[in-house]
mmCIF file of C-alpha atoms and ligand atoms in Angstrom:
data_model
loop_
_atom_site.group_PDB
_atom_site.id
_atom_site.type_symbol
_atom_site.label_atom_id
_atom_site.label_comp_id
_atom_site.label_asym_id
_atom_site.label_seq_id
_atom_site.Cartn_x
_atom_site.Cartn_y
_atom_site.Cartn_z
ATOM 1 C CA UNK P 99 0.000 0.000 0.000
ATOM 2 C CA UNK P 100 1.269 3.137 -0.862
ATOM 3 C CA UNK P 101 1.524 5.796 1.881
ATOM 4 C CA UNK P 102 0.199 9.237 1.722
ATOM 5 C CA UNK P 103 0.638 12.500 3.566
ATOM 6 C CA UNK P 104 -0.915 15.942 3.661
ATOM 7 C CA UNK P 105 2.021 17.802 1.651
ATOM 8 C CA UNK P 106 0.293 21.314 2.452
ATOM 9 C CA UNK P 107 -2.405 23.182 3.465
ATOM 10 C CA UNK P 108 -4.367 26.310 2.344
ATOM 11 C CA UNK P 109 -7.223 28.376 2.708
ATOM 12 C CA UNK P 110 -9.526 31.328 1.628
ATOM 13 C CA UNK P 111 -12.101 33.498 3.241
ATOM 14 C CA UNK P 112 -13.884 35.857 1.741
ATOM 15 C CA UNK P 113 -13.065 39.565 3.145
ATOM 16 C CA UNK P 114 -16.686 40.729 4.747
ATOM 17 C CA UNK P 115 -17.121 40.229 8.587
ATOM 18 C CA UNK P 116 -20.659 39.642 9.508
ATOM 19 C CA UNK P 117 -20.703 40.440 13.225
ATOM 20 C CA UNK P 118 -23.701 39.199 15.467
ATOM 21 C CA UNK P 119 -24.530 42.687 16.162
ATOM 22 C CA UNK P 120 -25.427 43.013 12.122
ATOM 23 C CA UNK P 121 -27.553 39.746 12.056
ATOM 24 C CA UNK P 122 -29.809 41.472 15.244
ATOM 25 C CA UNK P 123 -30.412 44.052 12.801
ATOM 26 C CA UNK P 124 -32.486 41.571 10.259
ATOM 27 C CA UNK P 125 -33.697 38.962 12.886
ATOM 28 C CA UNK P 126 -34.922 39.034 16.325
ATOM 29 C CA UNK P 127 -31.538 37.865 18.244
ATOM 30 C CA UNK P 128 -28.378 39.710 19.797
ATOM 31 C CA UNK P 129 -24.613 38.892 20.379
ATOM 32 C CA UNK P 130 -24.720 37.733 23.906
ATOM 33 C CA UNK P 131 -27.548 34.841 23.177
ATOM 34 C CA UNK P 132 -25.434 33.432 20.320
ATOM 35 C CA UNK P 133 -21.966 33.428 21.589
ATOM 36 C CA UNK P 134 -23.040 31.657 24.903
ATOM 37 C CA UNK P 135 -25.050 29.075 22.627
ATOM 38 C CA UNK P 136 -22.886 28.820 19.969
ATOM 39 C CA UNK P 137 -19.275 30.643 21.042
ATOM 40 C CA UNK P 138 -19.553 32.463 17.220
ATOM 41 C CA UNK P 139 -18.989 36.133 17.264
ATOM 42 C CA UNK P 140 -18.887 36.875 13.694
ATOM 43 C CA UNK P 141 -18.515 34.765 10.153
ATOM 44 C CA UNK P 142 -17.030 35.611 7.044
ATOM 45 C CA UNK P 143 -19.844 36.252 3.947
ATOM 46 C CA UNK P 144 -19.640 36.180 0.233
ATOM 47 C CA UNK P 145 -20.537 39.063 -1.306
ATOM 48 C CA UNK P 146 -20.821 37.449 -4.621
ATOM 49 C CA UNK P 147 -17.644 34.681 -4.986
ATOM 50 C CA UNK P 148 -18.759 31.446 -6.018
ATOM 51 C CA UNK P 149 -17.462 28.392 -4.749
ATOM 52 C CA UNK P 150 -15.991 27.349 -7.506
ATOM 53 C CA UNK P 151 -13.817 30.775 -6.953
ATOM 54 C CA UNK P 152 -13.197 30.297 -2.975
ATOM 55 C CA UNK P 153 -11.961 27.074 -3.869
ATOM 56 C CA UNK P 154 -9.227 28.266 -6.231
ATOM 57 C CA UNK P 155 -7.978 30.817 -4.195
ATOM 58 C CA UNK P 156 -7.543 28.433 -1.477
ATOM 59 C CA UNK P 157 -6.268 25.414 -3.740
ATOM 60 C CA UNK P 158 -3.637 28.029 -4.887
ATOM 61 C CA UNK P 159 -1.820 28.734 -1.829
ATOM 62 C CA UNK P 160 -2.256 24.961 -0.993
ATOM 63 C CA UNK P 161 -0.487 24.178 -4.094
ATOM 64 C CA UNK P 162 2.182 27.023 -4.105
ATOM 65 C CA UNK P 163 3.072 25.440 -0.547
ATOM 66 C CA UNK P 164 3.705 22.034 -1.439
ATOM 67 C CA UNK P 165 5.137 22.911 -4.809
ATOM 68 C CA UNK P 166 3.527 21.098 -6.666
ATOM 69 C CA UNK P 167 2.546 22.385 -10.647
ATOM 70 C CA UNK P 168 -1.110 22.229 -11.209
ATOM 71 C CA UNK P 169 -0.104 19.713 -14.107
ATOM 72 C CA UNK P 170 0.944 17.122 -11.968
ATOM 73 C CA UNK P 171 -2.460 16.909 -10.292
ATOM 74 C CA UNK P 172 -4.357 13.969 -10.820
ATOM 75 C CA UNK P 173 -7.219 14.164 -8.811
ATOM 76 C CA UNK P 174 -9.305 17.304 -7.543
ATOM 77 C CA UNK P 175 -12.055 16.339 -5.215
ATOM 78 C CA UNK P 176 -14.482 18.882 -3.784
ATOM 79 C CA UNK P 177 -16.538 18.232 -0.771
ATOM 80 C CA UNK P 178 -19.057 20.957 -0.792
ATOM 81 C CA UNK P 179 -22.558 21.324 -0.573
ATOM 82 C CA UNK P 180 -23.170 24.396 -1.784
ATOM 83 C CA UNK P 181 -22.032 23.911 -5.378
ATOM 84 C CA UNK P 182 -22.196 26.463 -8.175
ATOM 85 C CA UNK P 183 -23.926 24.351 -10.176
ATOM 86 C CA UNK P 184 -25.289 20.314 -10.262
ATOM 87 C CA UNK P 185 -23.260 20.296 -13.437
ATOM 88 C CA UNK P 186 -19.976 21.120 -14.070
ATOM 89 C CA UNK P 187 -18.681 20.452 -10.766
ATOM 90 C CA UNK P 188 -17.288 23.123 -8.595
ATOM 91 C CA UNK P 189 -13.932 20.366 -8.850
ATOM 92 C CA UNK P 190 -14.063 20.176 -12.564
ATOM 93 C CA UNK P 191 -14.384 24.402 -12.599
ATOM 94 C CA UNK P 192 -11.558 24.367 -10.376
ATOM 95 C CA UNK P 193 -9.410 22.020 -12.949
ATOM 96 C CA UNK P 194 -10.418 25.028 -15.478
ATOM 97 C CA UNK P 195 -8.854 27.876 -13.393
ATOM 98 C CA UNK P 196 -5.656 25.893 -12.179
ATOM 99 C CA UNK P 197 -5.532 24.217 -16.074
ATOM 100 C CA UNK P 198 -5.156 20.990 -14.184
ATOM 101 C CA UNK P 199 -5.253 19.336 -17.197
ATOM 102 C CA UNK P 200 -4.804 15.498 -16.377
ATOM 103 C CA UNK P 201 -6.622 15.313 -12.972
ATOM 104 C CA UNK P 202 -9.837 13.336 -12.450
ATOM 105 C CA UNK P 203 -12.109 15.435 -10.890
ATOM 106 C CA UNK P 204 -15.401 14.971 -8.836
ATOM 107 C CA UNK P 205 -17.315 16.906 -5.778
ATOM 108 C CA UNK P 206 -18.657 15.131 -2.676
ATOM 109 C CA UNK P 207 -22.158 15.432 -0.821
ATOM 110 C CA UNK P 208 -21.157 14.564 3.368
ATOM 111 C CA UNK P 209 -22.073 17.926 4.435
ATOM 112 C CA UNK P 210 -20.063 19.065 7.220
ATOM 113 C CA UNK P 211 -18.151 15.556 7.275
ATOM 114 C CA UNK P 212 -16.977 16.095 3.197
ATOM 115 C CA UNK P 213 -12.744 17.056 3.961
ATOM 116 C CA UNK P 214 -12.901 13.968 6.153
ATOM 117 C CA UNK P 215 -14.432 11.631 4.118
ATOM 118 C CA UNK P 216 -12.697 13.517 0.663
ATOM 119 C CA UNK P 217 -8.747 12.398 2.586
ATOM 120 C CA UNK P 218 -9.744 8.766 2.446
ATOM 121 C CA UNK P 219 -11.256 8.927 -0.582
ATOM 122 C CA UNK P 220 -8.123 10.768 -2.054
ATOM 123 C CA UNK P 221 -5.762 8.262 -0.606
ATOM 124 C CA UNK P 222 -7.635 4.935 -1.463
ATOM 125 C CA UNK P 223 -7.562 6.582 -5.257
ATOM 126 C CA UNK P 224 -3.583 7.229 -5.014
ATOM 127 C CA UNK P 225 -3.664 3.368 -4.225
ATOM 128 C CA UNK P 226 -5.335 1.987 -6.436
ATOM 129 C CA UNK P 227 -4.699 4.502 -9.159
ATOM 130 C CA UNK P 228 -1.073 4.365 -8.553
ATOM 131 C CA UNK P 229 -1.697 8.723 -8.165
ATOM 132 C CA UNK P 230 0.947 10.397 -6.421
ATOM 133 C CA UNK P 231 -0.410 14.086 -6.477
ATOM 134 C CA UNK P 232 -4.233 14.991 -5.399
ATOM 135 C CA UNK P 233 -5.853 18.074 -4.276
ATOM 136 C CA UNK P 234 -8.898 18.019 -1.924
ATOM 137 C CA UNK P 235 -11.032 20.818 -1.109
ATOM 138 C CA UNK P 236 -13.532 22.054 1.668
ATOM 139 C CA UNK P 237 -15.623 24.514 -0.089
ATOM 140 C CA UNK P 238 -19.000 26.292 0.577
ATOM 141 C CA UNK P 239 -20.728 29.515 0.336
ATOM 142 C CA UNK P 240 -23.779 28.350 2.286
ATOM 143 C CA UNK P 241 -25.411 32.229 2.309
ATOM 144 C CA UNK P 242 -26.858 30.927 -0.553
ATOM 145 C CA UNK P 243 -28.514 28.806 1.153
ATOM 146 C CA UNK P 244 -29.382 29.946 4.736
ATOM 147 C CA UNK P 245 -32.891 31.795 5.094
ATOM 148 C CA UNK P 246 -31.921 34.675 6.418
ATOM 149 C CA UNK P 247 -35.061 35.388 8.052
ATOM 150 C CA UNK P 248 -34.954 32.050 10.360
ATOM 151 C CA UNK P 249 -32.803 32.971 13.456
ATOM 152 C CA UNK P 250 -31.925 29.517 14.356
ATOM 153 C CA UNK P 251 -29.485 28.819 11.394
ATOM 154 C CA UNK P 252 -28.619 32.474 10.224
ATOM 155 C CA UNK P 253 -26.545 32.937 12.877
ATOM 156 C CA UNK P 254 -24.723 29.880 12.681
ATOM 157 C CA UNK P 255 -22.881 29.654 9.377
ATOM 158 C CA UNK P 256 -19.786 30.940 7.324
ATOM 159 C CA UNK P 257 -18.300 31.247 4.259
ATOM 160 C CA UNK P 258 -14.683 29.926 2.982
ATOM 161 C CA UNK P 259 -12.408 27.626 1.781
ATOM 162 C CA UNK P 260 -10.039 25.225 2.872
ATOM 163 C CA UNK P 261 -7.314 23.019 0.805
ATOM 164 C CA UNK P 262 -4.909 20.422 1.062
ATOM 165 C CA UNK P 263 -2.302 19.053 -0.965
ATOM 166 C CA UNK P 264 -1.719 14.740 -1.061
ATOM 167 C CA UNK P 265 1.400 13.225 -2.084
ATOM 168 C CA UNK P 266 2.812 9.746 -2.044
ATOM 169 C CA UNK P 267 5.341 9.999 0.572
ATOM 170 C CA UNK P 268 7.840 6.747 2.024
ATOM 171 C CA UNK P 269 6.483 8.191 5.342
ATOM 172 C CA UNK P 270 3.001 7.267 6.220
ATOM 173 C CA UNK P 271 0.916 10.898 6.740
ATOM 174 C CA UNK P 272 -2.635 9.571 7.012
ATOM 175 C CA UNK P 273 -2.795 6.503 9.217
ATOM 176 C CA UNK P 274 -6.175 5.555 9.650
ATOM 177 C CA UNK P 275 -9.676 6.978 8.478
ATOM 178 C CA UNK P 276 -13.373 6.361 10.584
ATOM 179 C CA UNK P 277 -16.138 7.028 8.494
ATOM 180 C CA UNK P 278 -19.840 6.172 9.418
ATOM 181 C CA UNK P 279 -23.524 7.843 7.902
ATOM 182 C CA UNK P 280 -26.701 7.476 9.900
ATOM 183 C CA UNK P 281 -29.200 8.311 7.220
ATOM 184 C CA UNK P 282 -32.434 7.446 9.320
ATOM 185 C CA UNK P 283 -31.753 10.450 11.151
ATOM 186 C CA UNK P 284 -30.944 12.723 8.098
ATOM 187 C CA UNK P 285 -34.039 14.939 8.396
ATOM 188 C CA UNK P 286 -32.646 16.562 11.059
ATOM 189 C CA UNK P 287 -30.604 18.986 8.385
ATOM 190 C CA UNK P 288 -31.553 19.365 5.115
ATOM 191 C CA UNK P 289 -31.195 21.372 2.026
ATOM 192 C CA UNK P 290 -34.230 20.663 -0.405
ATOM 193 C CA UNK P 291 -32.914 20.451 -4.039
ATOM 194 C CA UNK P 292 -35.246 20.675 -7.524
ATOM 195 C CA UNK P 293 -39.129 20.884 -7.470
ATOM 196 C CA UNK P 294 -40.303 17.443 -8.916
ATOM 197 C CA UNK P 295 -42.789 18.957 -11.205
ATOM 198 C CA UNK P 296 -43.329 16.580 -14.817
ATOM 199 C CA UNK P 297 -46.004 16.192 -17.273
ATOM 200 C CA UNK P 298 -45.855 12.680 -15.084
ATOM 201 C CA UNK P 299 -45.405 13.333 -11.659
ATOM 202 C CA UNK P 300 -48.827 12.319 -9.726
ATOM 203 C CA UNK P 301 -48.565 14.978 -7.129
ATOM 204 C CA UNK P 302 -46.041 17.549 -7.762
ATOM 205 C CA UNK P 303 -43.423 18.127 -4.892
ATOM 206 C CA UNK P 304 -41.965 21.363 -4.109
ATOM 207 C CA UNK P 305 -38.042 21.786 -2.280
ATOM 208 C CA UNK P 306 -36.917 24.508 -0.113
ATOM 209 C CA UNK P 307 -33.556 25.145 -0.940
ATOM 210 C CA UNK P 308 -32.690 26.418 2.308
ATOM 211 C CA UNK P 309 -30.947 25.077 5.138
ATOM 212 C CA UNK P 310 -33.472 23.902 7.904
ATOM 213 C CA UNK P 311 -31.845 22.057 11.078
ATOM 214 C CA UNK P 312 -33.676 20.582 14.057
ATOM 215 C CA UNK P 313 -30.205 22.102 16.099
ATOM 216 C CA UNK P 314 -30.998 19.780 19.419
ATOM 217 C CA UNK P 315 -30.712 16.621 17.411
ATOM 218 C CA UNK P 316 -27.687 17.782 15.357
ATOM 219 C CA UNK P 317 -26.298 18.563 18.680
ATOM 220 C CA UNK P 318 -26.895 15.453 20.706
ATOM 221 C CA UNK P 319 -25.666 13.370 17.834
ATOM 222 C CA UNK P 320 -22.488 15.516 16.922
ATOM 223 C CA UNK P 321 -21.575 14.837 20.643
ATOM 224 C CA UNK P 322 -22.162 10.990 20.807
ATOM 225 C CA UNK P 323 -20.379 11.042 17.270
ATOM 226 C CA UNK P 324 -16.816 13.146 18.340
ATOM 227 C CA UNK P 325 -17.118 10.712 21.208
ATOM 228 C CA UNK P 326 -17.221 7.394 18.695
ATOM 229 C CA UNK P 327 -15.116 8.412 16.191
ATOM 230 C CA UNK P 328 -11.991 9.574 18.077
ATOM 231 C CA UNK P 329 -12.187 6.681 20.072
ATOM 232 C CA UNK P 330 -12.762 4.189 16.740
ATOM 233 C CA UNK P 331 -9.944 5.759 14.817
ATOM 234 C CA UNK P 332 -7.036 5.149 17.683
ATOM 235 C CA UNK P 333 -9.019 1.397 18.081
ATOM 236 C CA UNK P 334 -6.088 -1.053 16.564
ATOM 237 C CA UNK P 335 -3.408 1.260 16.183
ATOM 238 C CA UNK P 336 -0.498 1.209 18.476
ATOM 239 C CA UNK P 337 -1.266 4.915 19.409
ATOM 240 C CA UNK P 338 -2.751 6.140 22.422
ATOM 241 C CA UNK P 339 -4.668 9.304 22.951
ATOM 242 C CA UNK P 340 -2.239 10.955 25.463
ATOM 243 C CA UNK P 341 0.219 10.807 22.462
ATOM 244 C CA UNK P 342 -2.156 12.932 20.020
ATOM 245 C CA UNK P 343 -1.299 16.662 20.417
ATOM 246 C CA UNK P 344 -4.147 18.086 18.783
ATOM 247 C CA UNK P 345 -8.040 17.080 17.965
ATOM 248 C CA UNK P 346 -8.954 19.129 15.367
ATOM 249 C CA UNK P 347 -12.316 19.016 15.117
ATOM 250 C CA UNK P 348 -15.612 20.518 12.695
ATOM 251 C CA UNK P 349 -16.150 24.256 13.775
ATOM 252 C CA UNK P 350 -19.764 23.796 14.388
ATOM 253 C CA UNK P 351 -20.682 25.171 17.997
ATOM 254 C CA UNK P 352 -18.441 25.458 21.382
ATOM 255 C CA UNK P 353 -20.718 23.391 23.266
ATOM 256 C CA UNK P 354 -20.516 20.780 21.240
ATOM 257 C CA UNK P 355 -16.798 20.685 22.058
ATOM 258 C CA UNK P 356 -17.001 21.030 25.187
ATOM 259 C CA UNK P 357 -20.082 18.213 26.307
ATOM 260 C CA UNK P 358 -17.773 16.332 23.286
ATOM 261 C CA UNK P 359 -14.413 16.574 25.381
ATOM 262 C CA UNK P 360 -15.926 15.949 28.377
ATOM 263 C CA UNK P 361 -17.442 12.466 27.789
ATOM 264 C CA UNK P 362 -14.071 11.809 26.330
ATOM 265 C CA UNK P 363 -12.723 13.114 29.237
ATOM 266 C CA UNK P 364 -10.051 15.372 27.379
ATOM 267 C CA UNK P 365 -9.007 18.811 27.924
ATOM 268 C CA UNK P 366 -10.621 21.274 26.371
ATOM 269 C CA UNK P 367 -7.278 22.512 25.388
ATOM 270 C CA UNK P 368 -6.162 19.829 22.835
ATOM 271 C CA UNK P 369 -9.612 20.656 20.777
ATOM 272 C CA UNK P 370 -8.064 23.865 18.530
ATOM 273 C CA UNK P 371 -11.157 26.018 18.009
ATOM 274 C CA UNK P 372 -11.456 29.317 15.762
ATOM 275 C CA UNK P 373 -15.319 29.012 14.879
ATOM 276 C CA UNK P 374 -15.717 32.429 17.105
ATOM 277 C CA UNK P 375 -14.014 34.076 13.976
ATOM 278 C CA UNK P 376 -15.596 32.114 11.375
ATOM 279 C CA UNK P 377 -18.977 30.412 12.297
ATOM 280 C CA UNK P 378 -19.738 26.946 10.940
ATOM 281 C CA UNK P 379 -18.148 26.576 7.557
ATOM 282 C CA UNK P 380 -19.682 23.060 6.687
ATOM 283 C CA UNK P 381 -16.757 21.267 4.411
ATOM 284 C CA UNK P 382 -14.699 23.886 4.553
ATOM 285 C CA UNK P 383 -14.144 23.946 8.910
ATOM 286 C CA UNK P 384 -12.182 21.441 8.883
ATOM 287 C CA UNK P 385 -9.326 22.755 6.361
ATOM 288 C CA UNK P 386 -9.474 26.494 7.458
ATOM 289 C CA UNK P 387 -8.816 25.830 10.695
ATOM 290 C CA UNK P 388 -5.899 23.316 9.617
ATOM 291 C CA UNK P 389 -4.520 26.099 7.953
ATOM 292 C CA UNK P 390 -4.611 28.680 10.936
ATOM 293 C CA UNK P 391 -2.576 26.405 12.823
ATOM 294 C CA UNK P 392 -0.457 25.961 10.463
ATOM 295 C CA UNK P 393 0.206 29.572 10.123
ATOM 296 C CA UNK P 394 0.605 29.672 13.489
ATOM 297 C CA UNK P 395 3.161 27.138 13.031
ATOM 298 C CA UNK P 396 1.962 24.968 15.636
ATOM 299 C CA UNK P 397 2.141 21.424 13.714
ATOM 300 C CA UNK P 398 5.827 19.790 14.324
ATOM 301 C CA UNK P 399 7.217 17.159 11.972
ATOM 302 C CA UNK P 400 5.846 13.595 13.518
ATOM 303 C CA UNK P 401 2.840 15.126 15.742
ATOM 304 C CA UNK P 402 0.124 13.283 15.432
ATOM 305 C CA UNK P 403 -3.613 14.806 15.302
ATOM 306 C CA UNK P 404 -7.208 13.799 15.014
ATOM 307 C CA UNK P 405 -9.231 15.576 12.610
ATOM 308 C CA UNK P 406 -12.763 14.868 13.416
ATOM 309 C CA UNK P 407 -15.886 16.051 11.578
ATOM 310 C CA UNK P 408 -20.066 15.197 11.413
ATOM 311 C CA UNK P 409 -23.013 16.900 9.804
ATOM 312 C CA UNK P 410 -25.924 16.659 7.594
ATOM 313 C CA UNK P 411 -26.951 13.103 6.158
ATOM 314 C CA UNK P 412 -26.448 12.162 9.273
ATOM 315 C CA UNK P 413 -22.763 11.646 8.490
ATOM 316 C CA UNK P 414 -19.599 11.817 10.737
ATOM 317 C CA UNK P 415 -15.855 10.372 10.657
ATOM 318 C CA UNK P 416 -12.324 11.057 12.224
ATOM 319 C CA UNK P 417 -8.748 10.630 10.311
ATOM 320 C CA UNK P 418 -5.617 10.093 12.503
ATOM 321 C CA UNK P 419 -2.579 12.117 10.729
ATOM 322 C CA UNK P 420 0.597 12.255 11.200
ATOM 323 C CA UNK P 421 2.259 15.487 10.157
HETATM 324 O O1 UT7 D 298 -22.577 21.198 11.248
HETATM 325 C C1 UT7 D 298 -23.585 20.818 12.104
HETATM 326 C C2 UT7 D 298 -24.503 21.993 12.228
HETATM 327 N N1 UT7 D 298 -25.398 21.980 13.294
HETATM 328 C C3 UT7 D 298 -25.170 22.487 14.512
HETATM 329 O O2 UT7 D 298 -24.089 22.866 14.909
HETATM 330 C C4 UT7 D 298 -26.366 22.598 15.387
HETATM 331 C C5 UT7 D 298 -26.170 22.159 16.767
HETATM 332 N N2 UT7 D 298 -27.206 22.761 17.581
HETATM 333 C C6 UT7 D 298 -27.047 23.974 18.155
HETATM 334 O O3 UT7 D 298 -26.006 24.583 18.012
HETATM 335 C C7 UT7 D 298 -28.169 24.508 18.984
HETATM 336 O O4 UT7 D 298 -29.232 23.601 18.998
HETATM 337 C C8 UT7 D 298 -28.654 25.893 18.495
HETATM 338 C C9 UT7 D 298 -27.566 26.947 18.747
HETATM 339 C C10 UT7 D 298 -28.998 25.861 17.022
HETATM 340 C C11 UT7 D 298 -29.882 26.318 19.283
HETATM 341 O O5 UT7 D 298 -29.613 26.294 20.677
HETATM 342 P P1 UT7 D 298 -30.617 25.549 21.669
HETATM 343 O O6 UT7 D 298 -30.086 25.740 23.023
HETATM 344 O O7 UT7 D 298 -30.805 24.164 21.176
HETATM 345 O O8 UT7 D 298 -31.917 26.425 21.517
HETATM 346 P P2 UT7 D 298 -33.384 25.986 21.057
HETATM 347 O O9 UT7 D 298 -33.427 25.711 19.588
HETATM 348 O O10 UT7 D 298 -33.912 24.953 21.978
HETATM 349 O O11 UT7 D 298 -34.170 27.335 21.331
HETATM 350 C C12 UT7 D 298 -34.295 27.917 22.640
HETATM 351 C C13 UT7 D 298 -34.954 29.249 22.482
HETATM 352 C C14 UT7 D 298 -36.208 29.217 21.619
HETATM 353 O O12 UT7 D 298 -37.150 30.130 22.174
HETATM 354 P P3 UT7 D 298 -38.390 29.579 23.052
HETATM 355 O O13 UT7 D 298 -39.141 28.667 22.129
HETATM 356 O O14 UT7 D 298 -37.755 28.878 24.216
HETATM 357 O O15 UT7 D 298 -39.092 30.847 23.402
HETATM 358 C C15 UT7 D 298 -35.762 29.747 20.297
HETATM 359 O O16 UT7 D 298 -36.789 30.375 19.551
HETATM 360 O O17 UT7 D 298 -34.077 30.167 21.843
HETATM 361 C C16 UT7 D 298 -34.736 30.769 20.742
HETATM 362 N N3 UT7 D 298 -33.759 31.088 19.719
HETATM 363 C C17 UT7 D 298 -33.083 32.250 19.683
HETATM 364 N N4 UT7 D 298 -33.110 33.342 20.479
HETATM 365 C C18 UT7 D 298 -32.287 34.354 20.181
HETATM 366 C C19 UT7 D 298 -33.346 30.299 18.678
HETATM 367 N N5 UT7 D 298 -32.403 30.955 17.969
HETATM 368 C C20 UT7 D 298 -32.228 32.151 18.568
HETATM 369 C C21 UT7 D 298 -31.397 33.268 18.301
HETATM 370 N N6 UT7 D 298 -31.460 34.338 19.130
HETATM 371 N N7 UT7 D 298 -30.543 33.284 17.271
#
């Protein structure tokens, strides 16, 4: 088996700060109820950059940091779901900006769970493709999506764009991947797609295409799933968790990392958290906040972390990395 490691990291946000004091000005809410429920204090929002755009930007730097030539890429995938478009996909618009030429390129629907799910994905590919360069992306502009009138999901999500870089290494990067969906319980967060509508439909059906979130079953679940899949990823490797120096996990709401490291009974301090600057990002938390600690320079050659994600579908999973 060949072994593969995160080569670099990168990441976009677009420039706007949407502060909690702005939201109360549209809906009926103020700063101090959402940072004690949620910890956010203010989210970055498009002000008209596609995905397909935030993902380029960040696959850029990504790629300018491992340096690595667009041409040698041979797989893009995108985990996003807030594409541009159902057709071309936002990773087959990216291939057009970077002029990726040879890469095989797809997007991924796992919600907040995609950059977790899009690593393993990557690296099985390099395996049995024999690929030794692959770029995966965290991408969403979910504005498009939110209702901005409905107070308990406008005030929860961001904007941006995370990427990483995958190469074929002789050292092995990603160890071990956990990924798990519980679909029964996927009502809890959905976004409604096309309006089923044909000269052959018996009762037409009509889709929202917003995001609407029962947030107390999202939260008890994203709790019981940080719990399983931290604990199922170390499970059969020779690696405990006092040795893992950081869990990185999906930026979705403090209290959920908290309750989370508590029934792990984990300091709160080896969770790395920055979703008070950027809300929930879907896809893209997972690689933004990769790439503030790595600006930071807080990764060391050989540390080994946890990056731990769940969301919509139900869907969750965990990869153990070592960097
Ligand atoms: O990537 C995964 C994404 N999902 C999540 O992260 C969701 C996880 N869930 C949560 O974060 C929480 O459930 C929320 C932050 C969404 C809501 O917190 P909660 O403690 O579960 O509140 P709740 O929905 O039970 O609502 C409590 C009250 C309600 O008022 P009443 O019915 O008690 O009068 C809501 O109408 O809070 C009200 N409320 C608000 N008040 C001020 C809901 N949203 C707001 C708001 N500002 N933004």
């Amino acid at each position: 088996m060949n072994n593969v490691k995160i080569a670099s990291i990168g990441a976009y946000l677009p420039p706007l700060v949407v502060t909690n004091d702005k939201i109360s000005e549209f809906v009926d809410t103020n700063d101090e109820w959402i940072v004690q429920r949620t910890g956010i204090k203010e989210r970055r929002i498009s002000e008209g950059e596609n995905t397909s755009e935030i993902s380029t930007k960040a696959a850029r730097i990504a790629l300018e940091r491992a340096g690595v030539d667009p041409k040698d890429l041979d797989l893009i995938i995108v985990a996003t779901i807030s594409p541009d478009k159902f057709i071309p996909s936002v990773a087959c618009l990216v291939q057009s900006n970077l002029d990726a030429d040879k890469a095989a390129c797809f997007d991924i629907s796992v919600a907040c769970s995609g950059f977790v799910y899009g690593l393993e994905i990557a690296r099985a590919l390099m395996n049995t493709m024999n690929y030794k360069n692959a770029l995966v992306i965290g991408a969403e502009v979910l504005s498009k999506v939110m209702d901005w009138s409905d107070r308990s999901t406008c005030i929860l999500f961001g904007d941006g764009a995370g990427a990483a870089v995958l190469k074929q290494d002789e050292k092995q990067g990603i160890i071990k991947s956990y990924l798990r969906s519980d679909g029964k319980k996927g009502e809890a967060l959905t976004i409604g797609a096309t309006d089923f509508d044909t000269p052959f439909t018996k009762e037409k059906t009509v889709s929202d295409r917003i995001i609407k979130m029962n947030g107390r079953e999202v939260l008890r679940f994203a709790v019981g799933a940080i719990d399983d899949a931290v604990k199922e990823v170390l499970k059969d490797t020779d690696i405990s968790i006092d040795e893992i120096k950081y869990v990185v996990p999906h930026q979705a709401n403090y209290r959920i990392i908290k309750l989370a490291a508590e029934k792990l009974n984990l300091s709160e301090d080896k969770f790395y958290l920055n979703l008070d600057r950027v809300g929930n990002t879907s896809a893209a938390s997972v690689p933004i906040v990769l790439n503030e600690m790595y600006e930071k320079g807080l990764f060391n050659k050989g540390d080994k972390i946890i990056l731990v994600a769940f969301g919509g579908g139900l869907t969750y999973g965990a990869t153990l990395v070592e960097w």
